[in-house]
């Protein structure tokens, strides 16, 4: 595997998708219409992209030999920010509830956010589970019993069934416990392992060597599926989040299209810049959204100004915060490390 330039594009898109999903969530409180629902469609891929990239990069870099201390390092990199930001969001929620005169218990709020993963950083718990699964998968040669190709199909059916049945039976455990269960995301693991295994054959000149992947990566198929989703959205028949049954095939088609068609498209400076701060943007942008909302209580903005402030403050705030945090010893560990993005084209051994 020589180049993974398309990972820049995937991470860039994933970062903007998560940001956009929460942005439209805010707008939906003031303007609830089908156009916002249509705009949500591309944003549902954000969380799956981050999970997929995590598995893909480590499998591409280490193969079936993860280094000593792999899990300890991942725990530090992932779980420390989870606890730090979880505390920030929990305390903010507690203070706001008390300020509004709503009875709130501090311990219950902390349990909801930290134990029940009741904030948007729940994806870190999912990622950590799959880091552990990758370590087991590689260390004990589980590919012999769980080959990626057939298990992508099986895993997709499991994930579709999981999201479908939990919706059908209206199963809602505390916090986001429903969302962090690996069954809903297992297809991402096997998709990542499959892409790594067939990565050389996924280059456009060699796609004929993997005919079924070539068919699934066709842009016409992705476009047709997106049109179908848009039509179902127009008639109000779909819910929009990364935890829906229809997202599973959408993400598979989108990812196969991306890793085959964007391989030779060099990432622009803007794409690389967002990549560098993507982890911080993901974790911190709702904190800056909340600042805009707080100001909005005292200085009512028009919807246009409110939207503009959410975009500007919500994007620049986390970048500045992340730069400052990473300039302090230990700040990157606490608040999310700035990713290393070299000026030259990224390779599998450079990707982190």
Short mmCIF file of C-alpha atoms in Angstrom, two decimals:
data_model
loop_
_atom_site.label_atom_id
_atom_site.label_comp_id
_atom_site.label_asym_id
_atom_site.label_seq_id
_atom_site.Cartn_x
_atom_site.Cartn_y
_atom_site.Cartn_z
CA UNK A 1 0.00 0.00 0.00
CA UNK A 2 1.66 3.21 -1.16
CA UNK A 3 -0.67 6.17 -0.78
CA UNK A 4 -3.83 6.83 1.17
CA UNK A 5 -4.46 10.38 0.01
CA UNK A 6 -8.18 9.73 0.03
CA UNK A 7 -8.12 9.41 3.83
CA UNK A 8 -7.58 13.17 3.97
CA UNK A 9 -10.79 13.64 2.02
CA UNK A 10 -12.68 11.14 4.17
CA UNK A 11 -11.57 12.77 7.42
CA UNK A 12 -12.33 16.23 6.03
CA UNK A 13 -15.79 15.14 4.99
CA UNK A 14 -16.40 13.32 8.28
CA UNK A 15 -15.43 16.37 10.32
CA UNK A 16 -17.73 18.67 8.34
CA UNK A 17 -20.50 16.06 8.43
CA UNK A 18 -20.49 15.84 12.24
CA UNK A 19 -20.28 19.62 12.49
CA UNK A 20 -23.11 19.97 9.97
CA UNK A 21 -25.32 17.43 11.73
CA UNK A 22 -25.18 19.37 15.00
CA UNK A 23 -25.53 22.66 13.13
CA UNK A 24 -28.77 21.52 11.49
CA UNK A 25 -29.88 20.19 14.87
CA UNK A 26 -29.69 23.76 16.18
CA UNK A 27 -31.47 25.21 13.13
CA UNK A 28 -34.19 22.61 13.42
CA UNK A 29 -35.34 24.29 16.63
CA UNK A 30 -36.20 27.42 14.61
CA UNK A 31 -37.01 26.05 11.17
CA UNK A 32 -38.38 22.52 10.91
CA UNK A 33 -38.92 21.66 7.25
CA UNK A 34 -38.10 19.08 4.62
CA UNK A 35 -35.21 21.13 3.24
CA UNK A 36 -33.30 20.81 6.49
CA UNK A 37 -34.06 17.08 6.45
CA UNK A 38 -32.63 16.85 2.93
CA UNK A 39 -29.53 18.75 4.06
CA UNK A 40 -29.09 16.23 6.86
CA UNK A 41 -28.62 13.30 4.47
CA UNK A 42 -24.87 13.79 3.80
CA UNK A 43 -24.22 14.57 7.47
CA UNK A 44 -25.25 11.13 8.76
CA UNK A 45 -21.95 9.66 7.54
CA UNK A 46 -19.79 11.64 9.98
CA UNK A 47 -19.56 9.23 12.90
CA UNK A 48 -19.15 6.09 10.72
CA UNK A 49 -16.31 7.83 8.85
CA UNK A 50 -14.34 8.44 12.02
CA UNK A 51 -14.80 4.84 13.17
CA UNK A 52 -13.88 3.45 9.75
CA UNK A 53 -10.74 5.60 9.47
CA UNK A 54 -9.54 4.51 12.92
CA UNK A 55 -9.72 0.83 12.01
CA UNK A 56 -8.45 1.28 8.47
CA UNK A 57 -5.33 3.28 9.34
CA UNK A 58 -4.10 0.96 12.06
CA UNK A 59 -4.74 -2.13 9.98
CA UNK A 60 -2.94 -0.51 7.03
CA UNK A 61 -0.02 0.54 9.20
CA UNK A 62 0.48 -2.52 11.40
CA UNK A 63 -1.20 -5.33 9.48
CA UNK A 64 -1.57 -8.35 11.75
CA UNK A 65 1.17 -7.17 14.14
CA UNK A 66 0.00 -4.32 16.36
CA UNK A 67 2.94 -3.02 18.38
CA UNK A 68 3.54 -3.58 22.07
CA UNK A 69 1.51 -1.17 24.18
CA UNK A 70 -0.98 -0.52 21.38
CA UNK A 71 -4.07 -0.71 23.58
CA UNK A 72 -2.53 1.29 26.41
CA UNK A 73 -1.63 4.09 24.00
CA UNK A 74 -5.11 4.04 22.47
CA UNK A 75 -6.69 4.21 25.92
CA UNK A 76 -4.65 7.30 26.69
CA UNK A 77 -5.33 8.93 23.33
CA UNK A 78 -9.08 8.21 23.31
CA UNK A 79 -10.35 7.82 26.86
CA UNK A 80 -8.60 10.74 28.54
CA UNK A 81 -10.31 13.29 26.23
CA UNK A 82 -13.55 11.33 26.69
CA UNK A 83 -13.38 11.89 30.45
CA UNK A 84 -12.20 15.52 30.21
CA UNK A 85 -14.83 16.64 27.70
CA UNK A 86 -17.46 14.49 29.38
CA UNK A 87 -16.83 16.40 32.59
CA UNK A 88 -17.01 19.74 30.78
CA UNK A 89 -20.31 18.94 29.06
CA UNK A 90 -21.80 17.36 32.18
CA UNK A 91 -20.95 20.32 34.40
CA UNK A 92 -22.23 22.73 31.74
CA UNK A 93 -25.50 20.83 31.53
CA UNK A 94 -25.84 20.81 35.32
CA UNK A 95 -25.17 24.56 35.62
CA UNK A 96 -27.64 25.39 32.81
CA UNK A 97 -30.37 23.28 34.37
CA UNK A 98 -29.87 24.94 37.73
CA UNK A 99 -29.79 28.36 36.08
CA UNK A 100 -33.15 27.62 34.44
CA UNK A 101 -34.62 26.49 37.77
CA UNK A 102 -34.82 22.82 36.75
CA UNK A 103 -34.03 20.37 39.59
CA UNK A 104 -30.79 18.57 38.77
CA UNK A 105 -28.49 16.25 40.66
CA UNK A 106 -24.78 16.59 39.94
CA UNK A 107 -24.00 12.91 40.49
CA UNK A 108 -26.85 11.81 38.19
CA UNK A 109 -25.64 14.22 35.49
CA UNK A 110 -22.07 12.92 35.74
CA UNK A 111 -23.28 9.32 35.55
CA UNK A 112 -25.36 10.12 32.47
CA UNK A 113 -22.44 11.72 30.65
CA UNK A 114 -19.51 9.57 31.76
CA UNK A 115 -21.01 6.13 32.47
CA UNK A 116 -23.92 6.14 30.04
CA UNK A 117 -21.92 8.02 27.36
CA UNK A 118 -24.71 10.58 27.09
CA UNK A 119 -22.87 13.08 24.90
CA UNK A 120 -21.59 13.21 21.33
CA UNK A 121 -18.21 11.74 22.33
CA UNK A 122 -19.87 8.32 22.51
CA UNK A 123 -18.01 7.52 19.30
CA UNK A 124 -14.79 7.33 21.35
CA UNK A 125 -16.21 4.37 23.27
CA UNK A 126 -17.10 2.68 19.98
CA UNK A 127 -13.62 3.33 18.59
CA UNK A 128 -11.98 1.91 21.72
CA UNK A 129 -14.01 -1.29 21.43
CA UNK A 130 -12.90 -1.76 17.85
CA UNK A 131 -9.26 -1.03 18.73
CA UNK A 132 -9.51 -3.93 21.17
CA UNK A 133 -11.24 -6.08 18.54
CA UNK A 134 -8.55 -5.23 15.98
CA UNK A 135 -5.87 -6.25 18.51
CA UNK A 136 -7.60 -9.58 19.12
CA UNK A 137 -8.35 -10.08 15.42
CA UNK A 138 -4.70 -9.56 14.51
CA UNK A 139 -2.99 -11.22 17.45
CA UNK A 140 -4.99 -14.43 17.30
CA UNK A 141 -5.49 -14.69 13.53
CA UNK A 142 -9.25 -14.42 13.68
CA UNK A 143 -9.38 -13.71 9.96
CA UNK A 144 -9.32 -17.48 9.45
CA UNK A 145 -12.78 -17.71 11.03
CA UNK A 146 -14.00 -14.18 10.27
CA UNK A 147 -12.87 -13.37 6.72
CA UNK A 148 -13.71 -9.75 5.79
CA UNK A 149 -15.69 -10.31 2.58
CA UNK A 150 -18.44 -12.64 3.83
CA UNK A 151 -18.44 -10.95 7.21
CA UNK A 152 -19.02 -7.57 5.64
CA UNK A 153 -22.30 -8.99 4.37
CA UNK A 154 -23.08 -10.72 7.67
CA UNK A 155 -21.99 -7.67 9.68
CA UNK A 156 -24.15 -5.38 7.56
CA UNK A 157 -27.19 -7.57 8.14
CA UNK A 158 -26.44 -7.64 11.89
CA UNK A 159 -26.13 -3.84 12.03
CA UNK A 160 -29.28 -3.31 9.96
CA UNK A 161 -31.19 -5.76 12.16
CA UNK A 162 -29.85 -4.11 15.32
CA UNK A 163 -30.92 -0.59 14.37
CA UNK A 164 -34.18 -1.80 12.89
CA UNK A 165 -35.24 -3.92 15.86
CA UNK A 166 -34.27 -1.36 18.49
CA UNK A 167 -36.35 1.22 16.62
CA UNK A 168 -39.26 -1.18 16.15
CA UNK A 169 -39.38 -2.15 19.84
CA UNK A 170 -38.56 1.41 20.95
CA UNK A 171 -35.71 0.15 23.10
CA UNK A 172 -34.10 3.10 24.91
CA UNK A 173 -31.57 2.37 27.67
CA UNK A 174 -30.05 5.29 29.63
CA UNK A 175 -27.82 7.79 27.86
CA UNK A 176 -26.35 6.57 24.60
CA UNK A 177 -25.81 2.97 25.71
CA UNK A 178 -27.87 1.84 22.75
CA UNK A 179 -25.51 3.65 20.40
CA UNK A 180 -22.20 2.40 21.78
CA UNK A 181 -23.07 -1.29 21.41
CA UNK A 182 -20.71 -2.68 18.73
CA UNK A 183 -23.47 -4.62 16.95
CA UNK A 184 -24.69 -1.43 15.29
CA UNK A 185 -21.25 -0.68 13.87
CA UNK A 186 -19.72 -4.10 13.23
CA UNK A 187 -20.00 -3.64 9.46
CA UNK A 188 -17.48 -0.79 9.67
CA UNK A 189 -14.81 -3.09 11.07
CA UNK A 190 -15.11 -5.64 8.28
CA UNK A 191 -15.42 -2.94 5.62
CA UNK A 192 -12.14 -1.44 6.82
CA UNK A 193 -10.40 -4.81 6.88
CA UNK A 194 -11.74 -5.62 3.41
CA UNK A 195 -10.52 -2.31 1.96
CA UNK A 196 -7.07 -2.85 3.47
CA UNK A 197 -6.85 -6.37 2.07
CA UNK A 198 -7.91 -5.32 -1.45
CA UNK A 199 -6.43 -1.84 -1.44
CA UNK A 200 -4.03 -2.41 -4.38
CA UNK A 201 -6.88 -3.84 -6.48
CA UNK A 202 -9.11 -0.86 -5.69
CA UNK A 203 -7.02 1.46 -7.85
CA UNK A 204 -9.15 2.25 -10.95
CA UNK A 205 -6.78 0.50 -13.41
CA UNK A 206 -7.00 -2.72 -11.36
CA UNK A 207 -10.64 -2.67 -10.32
CA UNK A 208 -11.40 -5.45 -12.77
CA UNK A 209 -9.42 -7.78 -10.47
CA UNK A 210 -12.14 -7.34 -7.80
CA UNK A 211 -15.32 -7.34 -9.92
CA UNK A 212 -17.89 -7.27 -7.10
CA UNK A 213 -16.13 -4.38 -5.41
CA UNK A 214 -15.92 -2.64 -8.78
CA UNK A 215 -19.68 -2.90 -9.17
CA UNK A 216 -20.36 -1.59 -5.66
CA UNK A 217 -18.00 1.36 -6.16
CA UNK A 218 -19.74 2.64 -9.29
CA UNK A 219 -20.87 6.27 -8.91
CA UNK A 220 -24.17 5.51 -10.65
CA UNK A 221 -25.12 3.07 -7.88
CA UNK A 222 -24.29 5.58 -5.15
CA UNK A 223 -26.20 8.34 -6.95
CA UNK A 224 -29.25 6.15 -7.45
CA UNK A 225 -29.31 5.24 -3.77
CA UNK A 226 -28.94 8.87 -2.69
CA UNK A 227 -31.83 9.85 -4.98
CA UNK A 228 -33.96 7.13 -3.39
CA UNK A 229 -33.08 8.41 0.09
CA UNK A 230 -33.91 11.97 -0.97
CA UNK A 231 -37.31 10.88 -2.30
CA UNK A 232 -38.13 8.99 0.90
CA UNK A 233 -37.03 12.04 2.89
CA UNK A 234 -39.21 14.34 0.79
CA UNK A 235 -42.26 12.26 1.71
CA UNK A 236 -41.25 12.20 5.38
CA UNK A 237 -40.61 8.48 5.60
CA UNK A 238 -37.08 8.55 7.02
CA UNK A 239 -35.39 9.56 10.27
CA UNK A 240 -31.93 11.09 9.90
CA UNK A 241 -28.99 10.03 12.04
CA UNK A 242 -26.00 7.71 11.72
CA UNK A 243 -28.00 5.08 13.62
CA UNK A 244 -30.53 4.19 10.90
CA UNK A 245 -30.82 1.03 8.84
CA UNK A 246 -30.53 2.88 5.51
CA UNK A 247 -27.17 4.39 6.50
CA UNK A 248 -25.40 1.00 6.39
CA UNK A 249 -25.60 0.48 2.59
CA UNK A 250 -25.13 4.21 2.02
CA UNK A 251 -21.85 4.23 3.91
CA UNK A 252 -20.56 1.12 2.15
CA UNK A 253 -21.33 2.54 -1.30
CA UNK A 254 -19.91 5.95 -0.35
CA UNK A 255 -16.68 4.53 1.08
CA UNK A 256 -15.99 2.20 -1.83
CA UNK A 257 -16.60 5.10 -4.22
CA UNK A 258 -14.23 7.32 -2.25
CA UNK A 259 -11.33 4.89 -1.92
CA UNK A 260 -11.47 4.08 -5.63
CA UNK A 261 -12.13 7.49 -7.17
CA UNK A 262 -10.26 9.92 -4.90
CA UNK A 263 -7.00 8.01 -4.65
CA UNK A 264 -5.14 10.24 -7.08
CA UNK A 265 -6.87 13.48 -6.07
CA UNK A 266 -4.38 15.36 -3.96
CA UNK A 267 -5.78 16.98 -0.82
CA UNK A 268 -5.85 20.78 -0.89
CA UNK A 269 -4.24 22.90 1.86
CA UNK A 270 -7.70 23.59 3.31
CA UNK A 271 -8.47 19.86 3.49
CA UNK A 272 -5.18 19.19 5.25
CA UNK A 273 -5.74 22.11 7.63
CA UNK A 274 -9.11 20.75 8.72
CA UNK A 275 -7.55 17.29 9.05
CA UNK A 276 -4.96 18.67 11.44
CA UNK A 277 -7.62 19.96 13.84
CA UNK A 278 -10.39 17.47 13.07
CA UNK A 279 -10.24 15.68 16.43
CA UNK A 280 -10.49 18.94 18.33
CA UNK A 281 -13.28 20.22 16.09
CA UNK A 282 -15.25 17.03 16.62
CA UNK A 283 -14.93 17.14 20.40
CA UNK A 284 -15.25 20.88 21.09
CA UNK A 285 -17.64 22.41 18.54
CA UNK A 286 -20.85 21.92 20.63
CA UNK A 287 -19.12 23.80 23.45
CA UNK A 288 -18.79 26.84 21.18
CA UNK A 289 -22.29 26.34 19.80
CA UNK A 290 -23.45 26.64 23.43
CA UNK A 291 -21.64 29.97 23.73
CA UNK A 292 -23.58 31.29 20.75
CA UNK A 293 -26.82 30.00 22.28
CA UNK A 294 -25.99 31.70 25.56
CA UNK A 295 -25.40 35.03 23.80
CA UNK A 296 -28.60 34.46 21.80
CA UNK A 297 -30.60 34.46 25.05
CA UNK A 298 -29.59 38.03 25.79
CA UNK A 299 -29.13 39.40 22.27
CA UNK A 300 -31.69 37.74 19.98
CA UNK A 301 -30.20 37.26 16.52
CA UNK A 302 -31.97 36.84 13.23
CA UNK A 303 -31.88 33.29 11.92
CA UNK A 304 -29.25 34.27 9.34
CA UNK A 305 -26.95 35.91 11.91
CA UNK A 306 -27.49 33.03 14.34
CA UNK A 307 -26.56 30.51 11.63
CA UNK A 308 -23.50 32.52 10.62
CA UNK A 309 -22.30 32.77 14.23
CA UNK A 310 -22.73 29.03 14.74
CA UNK A 311 -20.56 28.34 11.69
CA UNK A 312 -17.85 30.91 12.42
CA UNK A 313 -17.62 30.49 16.20
CA UNK A 314 -18.27 26.74 16.08
CA UNK A 315 -15.42 26.16 13.63
CA UNK A 316 -12.78 28.73 14.59
CA UNK A 317 -13.28 28.31 18.34
CA UNK A 318 -12.26 24.62 18.49
CA UNK A 319 -9.30 25.24 16.17
CA UNK A 320 -7.92 28.05 18.34
CA UNK A 321 -8.69 26.07 21.51
CA UNK A 322 -6.95 22.97 20.12
CA UNK A 323 -3.87 24.95 19.08
CA UNK A 324 -3.58 26.54 22.51
CA UNK A 325 -4.15 23.22 24.31
CA UNK A 326 -1.51 21.45 22.23
CA UNK A 327 0.96 24.22 23.03
CA UNK A 328 0.74 23.33 26.74
CA UNK A 329 2.55 20.24 28.09
CA UNK A 330 -0.03 17.47 28.36
CA UNK A 331 -2.74 19.63 26.77
CA UNK A 332 -3.01 17.43 23.70
CA UNK A 333 -3.58 14.34 25.82
CA UNK A 334 -6.31 16.08 27.81
CA UNK A 335 -8.14 17.91 25.04
CA UNK A 336 -7.32 15.92 21.90
CA UNK A 337 -4.09 15.88 19.95
CA UNK A 338 -3.55 17.86 16.80
CA UNK A 339 -2.99 15.32 14.02
CA UNK A 340 0.34 15.21 12.26
CA UNK A 341 -0.27 16.17 8.65
CA UNK A 342 2.91 16.24 6.54
CA UNK A 343 3.22 18.56 3.58
CA UNK A 344 4.03 15.73 1.20
CA UNK A 345 1.51 13.11 0.25
CA UNK A 346 0.50 10.94 3.14
CA UNK A 347 1.53 7.31 3.17
CA UNK A 348 0.28 4.40 5.18
CA UNK A 349 3.30 4.50 7.48
CA UNK A 350 2.82 8.23 8.15
CA UNK A 351 -0.91 8.11 8.79
CA UNK A 352 -1.99 8.26 12.39
#
